[in-house]
Amino acid sequence: MGYTREEIVQLVKELNIKFIRLQFVDVFGISKNVAIPVEQLDKALDGELMFDGSSIEGFVRIEESDMYLRPDINTFTVFPWQTYHGVAEARLICDVYNSDGTPFAGCPRNVLRRVIAEAAALGYTMYAGPEAEFFLFHKDDQGRATTITNDRASYFDLLPVDMGEAARRDMVLTLQEMGFEVEASHHEVAPGQHEIAFKYADALTTADNIITFKLVVRTIAMQHNLHATFMPKPLYGIAGSGMHTHQSLFKNGVNAFYDPQDPSGLSSTARYYIGGLLKHVKGYCAITNPLVNSYKRLVPGYEAPVYIAWSEQNRSPLIRIPARRGSGTRIEIRNPDPACNPYLALAATLAAGLDGIKNKIEPPDPVDLNIYAMTAEERQELGIETLPMDLGEAIEALKQNELINKTLGEHINQRFIEAKTIEWNNYRMQVHQWELDSYLTVY
């Protein structure tokens, strides 16, 4: 629900809101905020509040540190949890601007805005709906997170097996109070793993909602003395957490992916969009799957996509086409995980799809067989390639993809690659417990 400036000022008075949190994300999708007393609200709404950008990872150097936060009034929301003596807090998500008033190139929200404008120039509006999975773990006596799950349940189980149901219920109620339309809430495949699905929206709103969703989930988990994590693969041998993302384009209010004259109900626009996604997926994989740990999830055997293919009938390829047609026609891209920066992930995938449309990139034939059950020779015969096997490989693919480099912009592209290369090298040089267990007494 959007508010006018006047309505925000009135709500602040009526609800006894004393602090406003001005929220934004860094290059890696980590939420940052500065809390201001309500007396500074007018100044904030005028975009006059500054902060030190040099202190934010991936932003700017110390000699160019002054930056402005410009709140998007459509993102105003009141936190339902009470903070101190009944005093409420509210939140505004901000775009980051340079001191000269120009949009900051390192602001992920600005990157997504730019790609949305490119789509609009072609007549398209993107809608997206995420399925962000997460784990709930116990804390130890010092309040530190463990990897001990709070249940032994599996897909769609319920009490008394699903011991996270109470926390998940409170998460849903909180999200609803903050304006989310929650469509489903259930236990996922792995013990301690959960999913709460909320209604799709335009791309920018969806990215904002993902950031808010993660904040709510972690906050409510803390209230239940649990730790919620969106780490893709916290435990070996069980399913990891994905963020399957449903995407569609609308043109003049009509779903551009639907063609009632086509036997499959898919328009040429949809096919070209899929073609673009498949062509560029190796290049944007470091964005949609940004951690060393992300690639522990992208392995055969745990329902995570590994193979670059698409299908209308099964869930083993990278892209699945849900059965619904008409206004609900959409594609589901299955490789993103919830550790990604949602603004950059949606920007990169939208740019790839638009490239497919502009250049009429036909996808390969759909693969309607279980790719996991195929031999390497059978996959090779069908021309089915694999996603990058680790973060290092994904970084190299990103470096070579001109479209994704251009989409991110020089600033974010350079800083993202620098930071992720350091992360990969740090991991690569570590000696892990598995190596000690396997080699120490054998060699």
CSV table of C-alpha atoms in Angstrom, one decimal:
chain,number,residue,atom,x,y,z
A,1,MET,CA,0.0,0.0,0.0
A,2,GLY,CA,1.4,3.4,-1.0
A,3,TYR,CA,1.2,6.5,1.0
A,4,THR,CA,1.4,10.2,0.2
A,5,ARG,CA,3.9,12.4,2.1
A,6,GLU,CA,1.0,13.9,4.0
A,7,GLU,CA,-0.4,10.5,5.0
A,8,ILE,CA,3.0,9.4,6.3
A,9,VAL,CA,3.4,12.5,8.4
A,10,GLN,CA,-0.2,11.9,9.8
A,11,LEU,CA,0.5,8.2,10.5
A,12,VAL,CA,3.7,9.0,12.4
A,13,LYS,CA,1.7,11.3,14.7
A,14,GLU,CA,-1.2,8.9,15.2
A,15,LEU,CA,1.0,5.8,15.9
A,16,ASN,CA,3.4,7.6,18.2
A,17,ILE,CA,6.4,6.7,15.9
A,18,LYS,CA,9.5,8.2,17.3
A,19,PHE,CA,12.2,6.8,15.0
A,20,ILE,CA,12.4,6.2,11.2
A,21,ARG,CA,14.8,3.7,9.8
A,22,LEU,CA,16.2,4.8,6.4
A,23,GLN,CA,17.1,1.5,4.8
A,24,PHE,CA,19.3,0.6,1.8
A,25,VAL,CA,21.4,-2.3,0.7
A,26,ASP,CA,25.1,-2.6,-0.2
A,27,VAL,CA,26.5,-4.2,-3.4
A,28,PHE,CA,26.1,-7.6,-1.8
A,29,GLY,CA,22.5,-7.2,-0.8
A,30,ILE,CA,23.2,-6.7,2.9
A,31,SER,CA,20.7,-4.4,4.5
A,32,LYS,CA,22.0,-1.2,6.0
A,33,ASN,CA,20.1,1.5,7.8
A,34,VAL,CA,20.3,4.7,9.8
A,35,ALA,CA,17.7,5.5,12.4
A,36,ILE,CA,16.6,9.1,12.6
A,37,PRO,CA,14.3,10.8,15.2
A,38,VAL,CA,10.9,11.6,13.8
A,39,GLU,CA,11.8,15.3,14.0
A,40,GLN,CA,14.1,14.8,11.1
A,41,LEU,CA,11.4,13.2,8.9
A,42,ASP,CA,10.8,16.2,6.7
A,43,LYS,CA,14.4,16.6,6.0
A,44,ALA,CA,14.7,12.9,5.1
A,45,LEU,CA,11.7,13.1,2.8
A,46,ASP,CA,13.3,16.1,1.1
A,47,GLY,CA,16.3,13.9,0.4
A,48,GLU,CA,18.6,16.1,2.4
A,49,LEU,CA,20.1,13.5,4.8
A,50,MET,CA,23.7,12.5,4.1
A,51,PHE,CA,25.8,9.5,5.2
A,52,ASP,CA,29.4,8.3,4.8
A,53,GLY,CA,29.5,6.1,1.7
A,54,SER,CA,33.1,5.2,2.3
A,55,SER,CA,32.1,3.1,5.3
A,56,ILE,CA,29.8,0.8,3.2
A,57,GLU,CA,31.4,-2.2,1.5
A,58,GLY,CA,31.7,-1.7,-2.2
A,59,PHE,CA,30.5,1.9,-2.3
A,60,VAL,CA,33.2,4.7,-2.6
A,61,ARG,CA,36.6,5.8,-1.4
A,62,ILE,CA,37.1,8.0,1.6
A,63,GLU,CA,37.8,11.1,-0.5
A,64,GLU,CA,34.3,10.9,-2.2
A,65,SER,CA,32.3,9.7,0.8
A,66,ASP,CA,29.4,12.2,1.2
A,67,MET,CA,26.2,10.6,-0.2
A,68,TYR,CA,22.5,11.3,0.1
A,69,LEU,CA,19.6,8.9,1.0
A,70,ARG,CA,16.4,9.6,-0.9
A,71,PRO,CA,13.5,7.7,0.6
A,72,ASP,CA,10.9,6.1,-1.7
A,73,ILE,CA,7.6,7.0,0.0
A,74,ASN,CA,5.9,3.9,-1.5
A,75,THR,CA,8.1,1.8,0.9
A,76,PHE,CA,6.9,3.3,4.1
A,77,THR,CA,5.9,0.7,6.6
A,78,VAL,CA,5.5,0.4,10.4
A,79,PHE,CA,7.3,-2.4,12.1
A,80,PRO,CA,4.6,-4.3,14.0
A,81,TRP,CA,6.9,-5.2,16.9
A,82,GLN,CA,7.1,-2.8,19.7
A,83,THR,CA,10.6,-1.4,20.4
A,84,TYR,CA,10.8,0.5,23.7
A,85,HIS,CA,8.0,1.5,26.1
A,86,GLY,CA,5.4,1.2,23.4
A,87,VAL,CA,7.2,3.5,21.0
A,88,ALA,CA,6.9,2.3,17.4
A,89,GLU,CA,9.4,2.5,14.6
A,90,ALA,CA,8.8,2.8,10.8
A,91,ARG,CA,10.9,2.2,7.8
A,92,LEU,CA,11.6,3.8,4.4
A,93,ILE,CA,13.7,2.2,1.7
A,94,CYS,CA,16.0,4.7,0.0
A,95,ASP,CA,17.8,5.2,-3.2
A,96,VAL,CA,21.4,6.4,-2.9
A,97,TYR,CA,22.5,9.6,-4.7
A,98,ASN,CA,25.9,11.4,-5.1
A,99,SER,CA,26.6,14.7,-3.5
A,100,ASP,CA,25.9,16.4,-6.8
A,101,GLY,CA,22.4,15.0,-7.0
A,102,THR,CA,23.0,12.3,-9.6
A,103,PRO,CA,22.0,8.7,-9.0
A,104,PHE,CA,24.9,6.7,-7.4
A,105,ALA,CA,26.2,4.0,-9.8
A,106,GLY,CA,26.9,1.7,-6.9
A,107,CYS,CA,23.3,1.6,-5.6
A,108,PRO,CA,21.8,-1.7,-6.5
A,109,ARG,CA,18.3,-0.2,-6.5
A,110,ASN,CA,19.4,2.3,-9.1
A,111,VAL,CA,20.7,-0.5,-11.3
A,112,LEU,CA,17.3,-2.3,-11.2
A,113,ARG,CA,15.5,1.0,-11.9
A,114,ARG,CA,17.7,1.5,-15.0
A,115,VAL,CA,16.9,-2.0,-16.4
A,116,ILE,CA,13.2,-1.5,-15.6
A,117,ALA,CA,13.3,1.7,-17.7
A,118,GLU,CA,14.9,-0.3,-20.6
A,119,ALA,CA,12.0,-2.7,-20.4
A,120,ALA,CA,9.5,0.1,-20.3
A,121,ALA,CA,11.1,1.7,-23.4
A,122,LEU,CA,10.2,-1.6,-25.2
A,123,GLY,CA,6.7,-1.4,-23.7
A,124,TYR,CA,7.2,-4.1,-21.1
A,125,THR,CA,6.6,-4.3,-17.3
A,126,MET,CA,8.3,-7.1,-15.4
A,127,TYR,CA,6.5,-9.0,-12.6
A,128,ALA,CA,8.3,-11.4,-10.4
A,129,GLY,CA,7.4,-13.7,-7.5
A,130,PRO,CA,10.1,-15.3,-5.4
A,131,GLU,CA,10.0,-18.5,-3.3
A,132,ALA,CA,12.7,-17.8,-0.7
A,133,GLU,CA,13.5,-20.8,1.5
A,134,PHE,CA,15.3,-20.6,4.9
A,135,PHE,CA,16.4,-22.7,7.8
A,136,LEU,CA,15.5,-22.4,11.5
A,137,PHE,CA,18.2,-23.4,13.9
A,138,HIS,CA,18.6,-23.5,17.7
A,139,LYS,CA,20.9,-21.1,19.5
A,140,ASP,CA,23.4,-22.3,22.1
A,141,ASP,CA,23.6,-21.1,25.7
A,142,GLN,CA,25.5,-18.0,24.6
A,143,GLY,CA,22.9,-17.1,22.0
A,144,ARG,CA,25.1,-18.0,19.1
A,145,ALA,CA,23.6,-19.8,16.0
A,146,THR,CA,24.1,-23.5,15.7
A,147,THR,CA,23.2,-25.9,12.9
A,148,ILE,CA,21.0,-28.0,15.1
A,149,THR,CA,17.5,-28.0,13.5
A,150,ASN,CA,14.5,-27.6,15.7
A,151,ASP,CA,12.5,-30.5,14.0
A,152,ARG,CA,12.8,-33.6,12.0
A,153,ALA,CA,10.0,-32.8,9.6
A,154,SER,CA,10.0,-32.9,5.8
A,155,TYR,CA,7.9,-31.4,2.9
A,156,PHE,CA,4.4,-30.2,4.0
A,157,ASP,CA,4.6,-31.9,7.5
A,158,LEU,CA,2.8,-30.3,10.4
A,159,LEU,CA,2.8,-30.3,14.2
A,160,PRO,CA,4.0,-32.1,16.2
A,161,VAL,CA,6.7,-33.1,13.7
A,162,ASP,CA,7.1,-29.5,12.3
A,163,MET,CA,8.4,-27.7,15.5
A,164,GLY,CA,8.9,-24.5,13.5
A,165,GLU,CA,5.2,-24.0,12.8
A,166,ALA,CA,4.6,-21.5,15.6
A,167,ALA,CA,7.5,-19.3,14.5
A,168,ARG,CA,6.4,-19.5,10.9
A,169,ARG,CA,2.8,-18.6,11.8
A,170,ASP,CA,4.1,-15.5,13.6
A,171,MET,CA,6.2,-14.6,10.6
A,172,VAL,CA,3.1,-14.8,8.3
A,173,LEU,CA,1.0,-12.7,10.7
A,174,THR,CA,3.7,-10.1,10.9
A,175,LEU,CA,4.1,-10.0,7.1
A,176,GLN,CA,0.4,-9.6,6.7
A,177,GLU,CA,0.4,-6.7,9.1
A,178,MET,CA,3.0,-5.1,7.0
A,179,GLY,CA,0.9,-5.3,3.8
A,180,PHE,CA,2.2,-8.6,2.3
A,181,GLU,CA,-0.3,-10.9,0.6
A,182,VAL,CA,1.0,-14.3,1.8
A,183,GLU,CA,-0.1,-17.1,-0.5
A,184,ALA,CA,1.3,-20.2,1.2
A,185,SER,CA,3.4,-21.2,4.2
A,186,HIS,CA,4.8,-24.7,4.7
A,187,HIS,CA,7.7,-26.9,5.8
A,188,GLU,CA,10.2,-27.7,3.1
A,189,VAL,CA,12.0,-30.9,2.2
A,190,ALA,CA,14.9,-30.7,4.7
A,191,PRO,CA,14.6,-30.8,8.5
A,192,GLY,CA,14.4,-27.2,9.8
A,193,GLN,CA,13.7,-25.8,6.3
A,194,HIS,CA,10.7,-23.6,5.6
A,195,GLU,CA,9.1,-21.5,2.9
A,196,ILE,CA,6.7,-18.6,2.9
A,197,ALA,CA,5.4,-17.6,-0.5
A,198,PHE,CA,4.0,-14.1,-1.1
A,199,LYS,CA,2.2,-12.6,-4.1
A,200,TYR,CA,4.2,-11.4,-7.1
A,201,ALA,CA,4.6,-7.7,-7.8
A,202,ASP,CA,6.5,-5.4,-10.2
A,203,ALA,CA,10.3,-6.0,-10.1
A,204,LEU,CA,11.2,-3.1,-7.9
A,205,THR,CA,8.5,-3.9,-5.3
A,206,THR,CA,9.5,-7.5,-5.3
A,207,ALA,CA,13.1,-6.7,-4.6
A,208,ASP,CA,12.1,-4.4,-1.8
A,209,ASN,CA,9.7,-7.2,-0.5
A,210,ILE,CA,12.5,-9.7,-0.4
A,211,ILE,CA,14.7,-7.4,1.7
A,212,THR,CA,11.8,-6.8,4.1
A,213,PHE,CA,10.8,-10.5,4.1
A,214,LYS,CA,14.3,-11.5,5.3
A,215,LEU,CA,14.3,-8.9,8.0
A,216,VAL,CA,10.9,-10.1,9.3
A,217,VAL,CA,11.9,-13.8,9.2
A,218,ARG,CA,15.1,-13.2,11.2
A,219,THR,CA,13.5,-10.8,13.7
A,220,ILE,CA,10.6,-13.2,14.5
A,221,ALA,CA,12.9,-16.2,14.7
A,222,MET,CA,14.9,-14.3,17.3
A,223,GLN,CA,11.7,-13.8,19.3
A,224,HIS,CA,11.3,-17.6,19.3
A,225,ASN,CA,14.9,-18.0,20.4
A,226,LEU,CA,15.8,-19.4,17.0
A,227,HIS,CA,18.2,-18.4,14.3
A,228,ALA,CA,16.9,-18.0,10.7
A,229,THR,CA,19.4,-18.3,8.0
A,230,PHE,CA,19.2,-17.8,4.2
A,231,MET,CA,22.5,-19.4,3.7
A,232,PRO,CA,22.0,-21.7,0.6
A,233,LYS,CA,23.5,-24.9,2.0
A,234,PRO,CA,24.1,-24.9,5.7
A,235,LEU,CA,24.1,-28.7,6.1
A,236,TYR,CA,25.8,-31.4,4.0
A,237,GLY,CA,23.6,-34.3,2.7
A,238,ILE,CA,20.2,-32.5,2.7
A,239,ALA,CA,18.5,-30.1,0.3
A,240,GLY,CA,19.7,-26.5,0.2
A,241,SER,CA,17.7,-23.3,0.1
A,242,GLY,CA,16.8,-21.8,-3.2
A,243,MET,CA,14.9,-18.8,-4.3
A,244,HIS,CA,13.0,-19.9,-7.3
A,245,THR,CA,11.8,-16.8,-9.1
A,246,HIS,CA,8.7,-16.6,-11.3
A,247,GLN,CA,8.9,-14.0,-14.0
A,248,SER,CA,6.5,-12.6,-16.6
A,249,LEU,CA,6.3,-9.5,-18.9
A,250,PHE,CA,3.2,-7.5,-19.4
A,251,LYS,CA,2.5,-5.2,-22.4
A,252,ASN,CA,-0.4,-2.8,-22.4
A,253,GLY,CA,-1.9,-4.7,-19.4
A,254,VAL,CA,-1.7,-8.0,-21.2
A,255,ASN,CA,0.6,-10.9,-20.4
A,256,ALA,CA,3.2,-10.9,-23.2
A,257,PHE,CA,4.2,-14.5,-22.5
A,258,TYR,CA,0.8,-15.9,-23.4
A,259,ASP,CA,-0.3,-16.8,-27.0
A,260,PRO,CA,-3.6,-18.7,-27.2
A,261,GLN,CA,-2.8,-19.6,-30.8
A,262,ASP,CA,0.4,-21.5,-29.8
A,263,PRO,CA,0.0,-25.2,-29.0
A,264,SER,CA,1.9,-24.7,-25.8
A,265,GLY,CA,0.3,-21.3,-25.0
A,266,LEU,CA,3.7,-19.6,-25.1
A,267,SER,CA,4.3,-16.5,-27.2
A,268,SER,CA,7.5,-15.9,-29.2
A,269,THR,CA,8.3,-13.2,-26.6
A,270,ALA,CA,8.3,-15.9,-23.9
A,271,ARG,CA,10.5,-18.1,-26.0
A,272,TYR,CA,13.0,-15.3,-26.8
A,273,TYR,CA,13.0,-14.3,-23.2
A,274,ILE,CA,13.9,-17.9,-22.2
A,275,GLY,CA,16.6,-17.9,-25.0
A,276,GLY,CA,18.2,-14.9,-23.4
A,277,LEU,CA,18.1,-16.3,-20.0
A,278,LEU,CA,19.8,-19.6,-21.1
A,279,LYS,CA,22.4,-17.7,-23.2
A,280,HIS,CA,23.5,-15.5,-20.4
A,281,VAL,CA,23.0,-17.7,-17.3
A,282,LYS,CA,26.7,-18.6,-16.9
A,283,GLY,CA,27.4,-14.8,-16.9
A,284,TYR,CA,24.8,-13.9,-14.3
A,285,CYS,CA,25.3,-17.0,-12.1
A,286,ALA,CA,27.7,-15.2,-9.8
A,287,ILE,CA,25.0,-12.6,-9.2
A,288,THR,CA,22.1,-15.1,-8.6
A,289,ASN,CA,24.4,-17.5,-6.7
A,290,PRO,CA,27.0,-15.2,-5.1
A,291,LEU,CA,28.6,-17.3,-2.3
A,292,VAL,CA,31.2,-20.0,-2.2
A,293,ASN,CA,28.4,-21.9,-0.4
A,294,SER,CA,25.9,-21.4,-3.2
A,295,TYR,CA,27.6,-24.0,-5.3
A,296,LYS,CA,27.3,-26.6,-2.6
A,297,ARG,CA,23.6,-26.4,-3.3
A,298,LEU,CA,23.9,-26.6,-7.1
A,299,VAL,CA,24.8,-30.3,-7.3
A,300,PRO,CA,22.7,-33.2,-8.7
A,301,GLY,CA,20.5,-35.1,-6.3
A,302,TYR,CA,18.8,-32.4,-4.2
A,303,GLU,CA,16.3,-30.9,-6.7
A,304,ALA,CA,18.5,-27.9,-7.4
A,305,PRO,CA,19.1,-27.0,-11.0
A,306,VAL,CA,22.5,-27.9,-12.5
A,307,TYR,CA,21.7,-28.2,-16.2
A,308,ILE,CA,21.1,-25.4,-18.6
A,309,ALA,CA,17.8,-26.4,-20.2
A,310,TRP,CA,14.1,-25.6,-20.0
A,311,SER,CA,10.9,-27.7,-19.8
A,312,GLU,CA,7.1,-27.4,-19.5
A,313,GLN,CA,6.8,-30.7,-17.8
A,314,ASN,CA,9.5,-31.4,-15.1
A,315,ARG,CA,11.6,-29.6,-12.5
A,316,SER,CA,15.1,-30.9,-13.3
A,317,PRO,CA,16.0,-28.1,-15.8
A,318,LEU,CA,17.1,-24.6,-15.0
A,319,ILE,CA,13.8,-23.1,-16.3
A,320,ARG,CA,10.4,-24.5,-15.7
A,321,ILE,CA,7.1,-23.4,-17.3
A,322,PRO,CA,4.3,-23.7,-14.7
A,323,ALA,CA,1.1,-25.1,-16.2
A,324,ARG,CA,-1.1,-22.0,-15.8
A,325,ARG,CA,-1.9,-20.0,-18.9
A,326,GLY,CA,-3.6,-16.8,-19.7
A,327,SER,CA,-2.7,-13.9,-17.4
A,328,GLY,CA,-0.8,-16.3,-15.2
A,329,THR,CA,1.6,-17.4,-17.9
A,330,ARG,CA,5.2,-17.2,-16.5
A,331,ILE,CA,8.6,-18.8,-16.4
A,332,GLU,CA,10.2,-20.1,-13.2
A,333,ILE,CA,14.0,-19.7,-13.0
A,334,ARG,CA,15.3,-22.1,-10.4
A,335,ASN,CA,19.0,-21.4,-9.8
A,336,PRO,CA,18.8,-18.2,-7.7
A,337,ASP,CA,19.3,-18.6,-4.0
A,338,PRO,CA,18.2,-16.3,-1.2
A,339,ALA,CA,21.7,-15.0,-0.5
A,340,CYS,CA,21.7,-13.0,-3.7
A,341,ASN,CA,21.2,-9.3,-3.9
A,342,PRO,CA,17.6,-9.3,-5.2
A,343,TYR,CA,18.0,-5.9,-7.0
A,344,LEU,CA,21.0,-7.2,-9.0
A,345,ALA,CA,19.5,-10.6,-9.5
A,346,LEU,CA,16.3,-9.3,-11.0
A,347,ALA,CA,18.2,-6.6,-13.0
A,348,ALA,CA,20.6,-9.3,-14.5
A,349,THR,CA,17.9,-11.8,-15.4
A,350,LEU,CA,15.6,-9.1,-16.8
A,351,ALA,CA,18.4,-7.7,-19.0
A,352,ALA,CA,19.2,-11.2,-20.2
A,353,GLY,CA,15.6,-11.9,-21.1
A,354,LEU,CA,15.3,-8.5,-22.9
A,355,ASP,CA,18.4,-9.3,-24.9
A,356,GLY,CA,16.7,-12.5,-26.0
A,357,ILE,CA,13.6,-10.5,-27.1
A,358,LYS,CA,15.6,-7.8,-28.9
A,359,ASN,CA,17.8,-10.3,-30.7
A,360,LYS,CA,15.2,-13.0,-31.2
A,361,ILE,CA,17.3,-15.6,-29.5
A,362,GLU,CA,15.5,-19.0,-29.9
A,363,PRO,CA,16.0,-21.4,-27.0
A,364,PRO,CA,16.9,-25.0,-27.7
A,365,ASP,CA,14.1,-27.5,-27.8
A,366,PRO,CA,12.6,-28.1,-24.3
A,367,VAL,CA,13.9,-31.2,-22.4
A,368,ASP,CA,10.9,-33.0,-20.9
A,369,LEU,CA,12.9,-35.9,-19.5
A,370,ASN,CA,14.5,-36.2,-16.1
A,371,ILE,CA,18.0,-34.7,-16.8
A,372,TYR,CA,19.3,-36.1,-13.5
A,373,ALA,CA,18.8,-39.6,-14.8
A,374,MET,CA,20.6,-39.0,-18.1
A,375,THR,CA,24.2,-40.1,-18.7
A,376,ALA,CA,26.9,-37.6,-19.6
A,377,GLU,CA,26.8,-38.8,-23.2
A,378,GLU,CA,23.0,-38.3,-23.4
A,379,ARG,CA,23.3,-34.8,-22.1
A,380,GLN,CA,26.1,-34.1,-24.5
A,381,GLU,CA,24.0,-35.4,-27.4
A,382,LEU,CA,21.2,-33.0,-26.5
A,383,GLY,CA,23.7,-30.1,-26.1
A,384,ILE,CA,22.9,-29.7,-22.4
A,385,GLU,CA,25.6,-27.7,-20.6
A,386,THR,CA,26.0,-27.2,-16.8
A,387,LEU,CA,26.1,-24.2,-14.6
A,388,PRO,CA,29.4,-23.1,-13.2
A,389,MET,CA,30.7,-25.7,-10.7
A,390,ASP,CA,32.1,-23.1,-8.2
A,391,LEU,CA,32.3,-19.4,-7.5
A,392,GLY,CA,35.7,-19.1,-9.2
A,393,GLU,CA,34.2,-20.5,-12.4
A,394,ALA,CA,31.2,-18.2,-12.1
A,395,ILE,CA,33.4,-15.1,-11.6
A,396,GLU,CA,35.3,-15.9,-14.8
A,397,ALA,CA,32.0,-16.3,-16.7
A,398,LEU,CA,30.8,-13.0,-15.3
A,399,LYS,CA,34.0,-11.2,-16.5
A,400,GLN,CA,33.4,-12.5,-20.0
A,401,ASN,CA,29.8,-11.5,-20.3
A,402,GLU,CA,29.5,-8.0,-21.8
A,403,LEU,CA,25.7,-7.7,-21.3
A,404,ILE,CA,25.8,-8.5,-17.6
A,405,ASN,CA,28.9,-6.2,-17.1
A,406,LYS,CA,27.0,-3.4,-18.8
A,407,THR,CA,23.9,-4.1,-16.8
A,408,LEU,CA,25.7,-3.9,-13.5
A,409,GLY,CA,27.7,-0.8,-14.6
A,410,GLU,CA,31.4,-0.4,-14.2
A,411,HIS,CA,31.3,0.6,-10.5
A,412,ILE,CA,29.3,-2.4,-9.2
A,413,ASN,CA,30.8,-4.9,-11.7
A,414,GLN,CA,34.4,-4.0,-10.7
A,415,ARG,CA,33.8,-4.0,-6.9
A,416,PHE,CA,31.6,-7.1,-7.0
A,417,ILE,CA,34.3,-9.1,-8.9
A,418,GLU,CA,37.1,-7.8,-6.7
A,419,ALA,CA,35.3,-8.8,-3.5
A,420,LYS,CA,34.1,-12.2,-4.8
A,421,THR,CA,37.6,-13.0,-6.1
A,422,ILE,CA,39.0,-12.3,-2.6
A,423,GLU,CA,36.2,-14.5,-1.1
A,424,TRP,CA,37.0,-17.3,-3.6
A,425,ASN,CA,40.8,-17.1,-3.0
A,426,ASN,CA,40.4,-17.1,0.8
A,427,TYR,CA,38.2,-20.2,0.6
A,428,ARG,CA,40.5,-21.9,-1.9
A,429,MET,CA,43.5,-21.5,0.3
A,430,GLN,CA,41.9,-22.8,3.5
A,431,VAL,CA,42.6,-26.3,4.8
A,432,HIS,CA,39.2,-27.8,5.6
A,433,GLN,CA,38.3,-30.5,8.1
A,434,TRP,CA,37.3,-32.8,5.2
A,435,GLU,CA,40.9,-32.7,3.9
A,436,LEU,CA,42.3,-33.5,7.3
A,437,ASP,CA,39.9,-36.4,7.8
A,438,SER,CA,40.7,-37.8,4.4
A,439,TYR,CA,44.4,-37.2,4.0
A,440,LEU,CA,46.2,-36.6,7.3
A,441,THR,CA,46.8,-40.2,8.3
A,442,VAL,CA,46.8,-41.7,4.8
A,443,TYR,CA,49.6,-39.8,3.2
